[in-house]
Short mmCIF file of C-alpha atoms in Angstrom, two decimals:
data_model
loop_
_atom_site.label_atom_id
_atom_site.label_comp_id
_atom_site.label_asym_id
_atom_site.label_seq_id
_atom_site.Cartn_x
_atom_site.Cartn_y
_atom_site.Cartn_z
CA UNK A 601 12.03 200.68 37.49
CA UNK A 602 9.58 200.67 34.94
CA UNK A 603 11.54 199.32 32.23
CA UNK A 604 12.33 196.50 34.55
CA UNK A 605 8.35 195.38 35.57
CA UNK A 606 7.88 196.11 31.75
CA UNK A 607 10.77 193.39 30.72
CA UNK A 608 9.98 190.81 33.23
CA UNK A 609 5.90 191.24 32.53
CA UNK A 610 6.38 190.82 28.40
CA UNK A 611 8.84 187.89 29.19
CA UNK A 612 6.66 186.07 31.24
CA UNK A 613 3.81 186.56 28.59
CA UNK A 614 6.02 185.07 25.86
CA UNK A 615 6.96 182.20 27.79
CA UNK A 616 2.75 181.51 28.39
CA UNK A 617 2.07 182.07 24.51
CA UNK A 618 4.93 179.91 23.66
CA UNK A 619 2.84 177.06 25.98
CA UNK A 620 0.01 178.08 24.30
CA UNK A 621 1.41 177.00 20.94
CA UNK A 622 2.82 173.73 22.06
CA UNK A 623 -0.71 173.04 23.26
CA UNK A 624 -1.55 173.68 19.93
CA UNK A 625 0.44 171.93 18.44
CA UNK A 626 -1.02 168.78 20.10
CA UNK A 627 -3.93 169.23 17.48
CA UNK A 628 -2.35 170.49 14.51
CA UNK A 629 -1.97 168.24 11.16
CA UNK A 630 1.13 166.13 10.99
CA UNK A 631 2.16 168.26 7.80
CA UNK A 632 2.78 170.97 10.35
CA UNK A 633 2.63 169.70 13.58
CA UNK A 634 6.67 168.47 13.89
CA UNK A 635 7.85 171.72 11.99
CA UNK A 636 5.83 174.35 14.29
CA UNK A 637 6.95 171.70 17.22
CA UNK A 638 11.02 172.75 16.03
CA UNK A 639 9.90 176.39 15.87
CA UNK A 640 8.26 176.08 19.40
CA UNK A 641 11.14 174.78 20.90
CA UNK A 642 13.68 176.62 19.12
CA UNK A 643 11.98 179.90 20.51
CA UNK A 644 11.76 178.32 24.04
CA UNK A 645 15.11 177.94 23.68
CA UNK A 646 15.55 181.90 23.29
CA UNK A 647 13.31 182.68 26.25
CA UNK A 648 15.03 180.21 28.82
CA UNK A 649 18.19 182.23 27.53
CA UNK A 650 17.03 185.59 28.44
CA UNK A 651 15.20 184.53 31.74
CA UNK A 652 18.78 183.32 32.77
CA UNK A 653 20.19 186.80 31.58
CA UNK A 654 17.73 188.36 33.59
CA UNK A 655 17.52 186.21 37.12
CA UNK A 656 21.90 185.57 36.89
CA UNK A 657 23.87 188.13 38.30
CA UNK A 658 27.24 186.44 37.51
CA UNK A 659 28.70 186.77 34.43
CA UNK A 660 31.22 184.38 34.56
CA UNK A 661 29.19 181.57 32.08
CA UNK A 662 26.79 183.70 30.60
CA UNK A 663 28.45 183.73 27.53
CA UNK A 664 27.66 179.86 26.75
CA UNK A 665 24.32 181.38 26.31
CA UNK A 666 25.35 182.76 22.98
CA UNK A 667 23.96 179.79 20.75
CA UNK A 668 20.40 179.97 22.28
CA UNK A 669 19.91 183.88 23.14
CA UNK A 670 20.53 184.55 18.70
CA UNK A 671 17.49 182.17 18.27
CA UNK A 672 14.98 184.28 16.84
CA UNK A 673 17.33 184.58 13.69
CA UNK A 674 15.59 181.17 13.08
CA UNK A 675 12.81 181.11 14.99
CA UNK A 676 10.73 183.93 13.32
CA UNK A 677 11.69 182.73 9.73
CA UNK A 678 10.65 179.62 10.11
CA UNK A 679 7.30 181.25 12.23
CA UNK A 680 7.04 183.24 9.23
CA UNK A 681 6.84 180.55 6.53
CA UNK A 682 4.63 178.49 8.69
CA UNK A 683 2.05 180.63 8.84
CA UNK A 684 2.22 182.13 5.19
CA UNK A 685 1.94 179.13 4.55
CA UNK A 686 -1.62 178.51 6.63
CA UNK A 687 -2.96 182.38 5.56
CA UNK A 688 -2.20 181.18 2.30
CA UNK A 689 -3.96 178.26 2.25
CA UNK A 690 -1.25 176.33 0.34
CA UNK A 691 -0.62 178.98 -2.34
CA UNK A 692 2.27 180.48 -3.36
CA UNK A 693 4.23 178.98 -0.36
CA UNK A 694 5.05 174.63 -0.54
CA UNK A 695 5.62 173.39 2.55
CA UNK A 696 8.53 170.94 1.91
CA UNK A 697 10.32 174.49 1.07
CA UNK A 698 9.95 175.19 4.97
CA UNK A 699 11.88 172.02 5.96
CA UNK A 700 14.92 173.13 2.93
CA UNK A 701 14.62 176.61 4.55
CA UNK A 702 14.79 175.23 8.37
CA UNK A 703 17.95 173.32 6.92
CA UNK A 704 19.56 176.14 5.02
CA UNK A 705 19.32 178.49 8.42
CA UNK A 706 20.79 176.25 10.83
CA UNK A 707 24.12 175.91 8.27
CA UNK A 708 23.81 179.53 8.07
CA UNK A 709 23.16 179.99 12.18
CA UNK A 710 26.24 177.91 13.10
CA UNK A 711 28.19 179.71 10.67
CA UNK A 712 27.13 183.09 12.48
CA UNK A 713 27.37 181.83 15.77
CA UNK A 714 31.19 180.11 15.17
CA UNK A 715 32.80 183.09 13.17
CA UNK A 716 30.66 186.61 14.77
CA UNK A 717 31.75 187.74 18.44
CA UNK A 718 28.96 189.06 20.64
CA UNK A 719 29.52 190.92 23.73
CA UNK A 720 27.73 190.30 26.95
CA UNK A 721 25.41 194.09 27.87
CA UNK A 722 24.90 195.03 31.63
CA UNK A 723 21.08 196.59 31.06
CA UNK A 724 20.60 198.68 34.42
CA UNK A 725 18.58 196.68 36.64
CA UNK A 726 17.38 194.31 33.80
CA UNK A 727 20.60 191.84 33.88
CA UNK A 728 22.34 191.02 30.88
CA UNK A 729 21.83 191.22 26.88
CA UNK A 730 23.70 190.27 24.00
CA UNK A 731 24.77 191.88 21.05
CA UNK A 732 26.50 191.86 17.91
CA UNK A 733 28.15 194.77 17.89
CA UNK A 734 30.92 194.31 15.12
CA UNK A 735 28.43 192.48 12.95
CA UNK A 736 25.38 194.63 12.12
CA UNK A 737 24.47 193.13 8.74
CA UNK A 738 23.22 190.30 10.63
CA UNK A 739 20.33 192.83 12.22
CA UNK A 740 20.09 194.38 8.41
CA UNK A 741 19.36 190.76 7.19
CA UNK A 742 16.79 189.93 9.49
CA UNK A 743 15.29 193.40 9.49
CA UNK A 744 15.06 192.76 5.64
CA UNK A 745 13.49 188.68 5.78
CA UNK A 746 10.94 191.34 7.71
CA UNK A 747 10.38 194.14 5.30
CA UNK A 748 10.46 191.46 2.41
CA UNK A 749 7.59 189.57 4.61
CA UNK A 750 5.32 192.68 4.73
CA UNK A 751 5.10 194.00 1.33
CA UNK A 752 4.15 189.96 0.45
CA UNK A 753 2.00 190.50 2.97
CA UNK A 754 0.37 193.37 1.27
CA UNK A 755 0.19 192.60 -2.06
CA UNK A 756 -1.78 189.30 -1.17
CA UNK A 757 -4.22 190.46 1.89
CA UNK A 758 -6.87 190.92 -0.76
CA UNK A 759 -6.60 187.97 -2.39
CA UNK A 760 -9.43 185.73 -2.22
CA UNK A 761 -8.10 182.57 -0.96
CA UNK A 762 -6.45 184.38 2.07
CA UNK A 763 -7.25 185.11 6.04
CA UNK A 764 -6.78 188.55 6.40
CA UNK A 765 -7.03 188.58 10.41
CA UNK A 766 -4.20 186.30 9.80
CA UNK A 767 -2.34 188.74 7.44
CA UNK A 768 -2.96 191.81 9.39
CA UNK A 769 -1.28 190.60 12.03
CA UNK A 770 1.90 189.40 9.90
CA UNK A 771 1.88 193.18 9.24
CA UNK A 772 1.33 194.13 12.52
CA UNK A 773 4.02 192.18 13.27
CA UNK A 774 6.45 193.00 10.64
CA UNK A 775 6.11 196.65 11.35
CA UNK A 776 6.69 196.10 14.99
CA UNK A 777 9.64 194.15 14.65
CA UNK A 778 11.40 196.39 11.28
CA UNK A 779 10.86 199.62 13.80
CA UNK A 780 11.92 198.11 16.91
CA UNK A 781 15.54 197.10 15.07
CA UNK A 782 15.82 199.90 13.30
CA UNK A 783 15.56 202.28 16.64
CA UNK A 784 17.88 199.72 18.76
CA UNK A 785 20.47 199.82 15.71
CA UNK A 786 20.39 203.55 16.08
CA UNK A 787 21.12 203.41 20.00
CA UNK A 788 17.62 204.10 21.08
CA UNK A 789 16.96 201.24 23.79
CA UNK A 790 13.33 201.06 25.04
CA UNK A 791 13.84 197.86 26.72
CA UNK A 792 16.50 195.58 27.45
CA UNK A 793 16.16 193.17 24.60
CA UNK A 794 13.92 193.29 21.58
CA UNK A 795 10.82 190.85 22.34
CA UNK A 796 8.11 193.04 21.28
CA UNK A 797 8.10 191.65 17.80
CA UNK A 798 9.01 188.08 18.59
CA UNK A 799 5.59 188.20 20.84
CA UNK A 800 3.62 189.68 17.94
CA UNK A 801 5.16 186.60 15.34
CA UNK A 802 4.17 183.82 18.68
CA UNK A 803 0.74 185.49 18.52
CA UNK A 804 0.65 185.16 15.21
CA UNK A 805 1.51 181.82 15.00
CA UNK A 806 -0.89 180.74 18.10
CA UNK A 807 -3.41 182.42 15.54
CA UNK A 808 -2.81 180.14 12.88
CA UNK A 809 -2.39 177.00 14.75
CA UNK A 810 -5.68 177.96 15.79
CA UNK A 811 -6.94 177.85 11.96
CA UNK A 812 -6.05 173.84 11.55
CA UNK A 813 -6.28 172.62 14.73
CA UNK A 814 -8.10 169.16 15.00
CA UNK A 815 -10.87 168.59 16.92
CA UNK A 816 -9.74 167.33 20.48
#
């Protein structure tokens, strides 16, 4: 029963952050404003997925779900870049390369979604989850855009020109969300889905969009 008020409480705080950032967004620059608005949505996306998987008890079309519940495998990238991008103050990262790399993942994301089956997961109590379970790679791919993203992360937090609240918590998150895949691949499940690190990239992105906001 824990698990369960655990779940439903850390879903209902992503879904507020994820407001948060749209309100954000309102303020940001137009050089980010419409790609964090994609990112926003494409999340949202993700969360109205798994608050269906968790209020539906009927399985019958929960598998439609597929192309929205995988979202994060583009979401958090493209979270990623954006705010790289703003910690780095425009070094290192350009941001046309976000739009090539928001392209480049949605060829690659249909690609997943049309050729890798996923099976629908009854989670005791916590409805349903999805998983890949004859195509792990896909975790060891996005478990290593992750690990790649924290020893950048790293190397640069010292650098002059950088925030370094804003870096510590691309860490922070990094770490959470490299641990939290590597224990679910191993068949340790803590909760029904892994959200802890998708919170920790949404706070890190609110945290950002808070560094270039415009003046109302």
């Amino acid at each position: 029963m824990l698990k369960f008020y655990i779940y439903i409480s850390l879903l209902l705080i992503i879904i507020i952050l994820l407001f948060k950032c749209f309100y954000l967004d309102l303020y940001s620059p137009k050089k980010v404003k419409t790609i964090a608005l994609i990112t926003i949505l494409v999340m949202g996306l993700r969360y109205a997925a798994l608050l269906i998987l968790f209020l539906v008890s009927n399985i019958k079309y929960l598998y439609l779900l597929k192309p929205l519940f995988f979202m994060n495998l583009i979401g958090v990238p493209l979270i990623i870049l954006i705010v790289l991008y703003i910690f780095m103050k425009g070094h290192i990262i350009n941001f046309s390369c976000i739009f090539i790399a928001l392209g480049i993942s949605i060829i690659l994301y249909v690609s997943i979604m049309l050729k890798c089956t996923c099976f629908l997961q009854n989670s005791s109590n916590i409805g349903y989850t999805m998983i890949f379970a004859q195509d792990t790679y896909i975790y060891w791919v996005y478990i290593g855009i992750n690990t790649i993203t924290l020893f950048l992360a790293i190397s640069f937090i010292n650098k002059t020109y950088i925030n370094r609240i804003g870096m510590s918590i691309v860490i922070l998150a990094s770490i959470a969300t490299i641990i939290e895949y590597i224990v679910w691949i191993a068949g340790i499940v803590l909760i029904a889905e892994n959200i802890i690190g998708d919170m920790l990239w949404i706070i890190a992105l609110i945290y950002a969009l808070n560094r270039v906001k415009k003046k109302a």
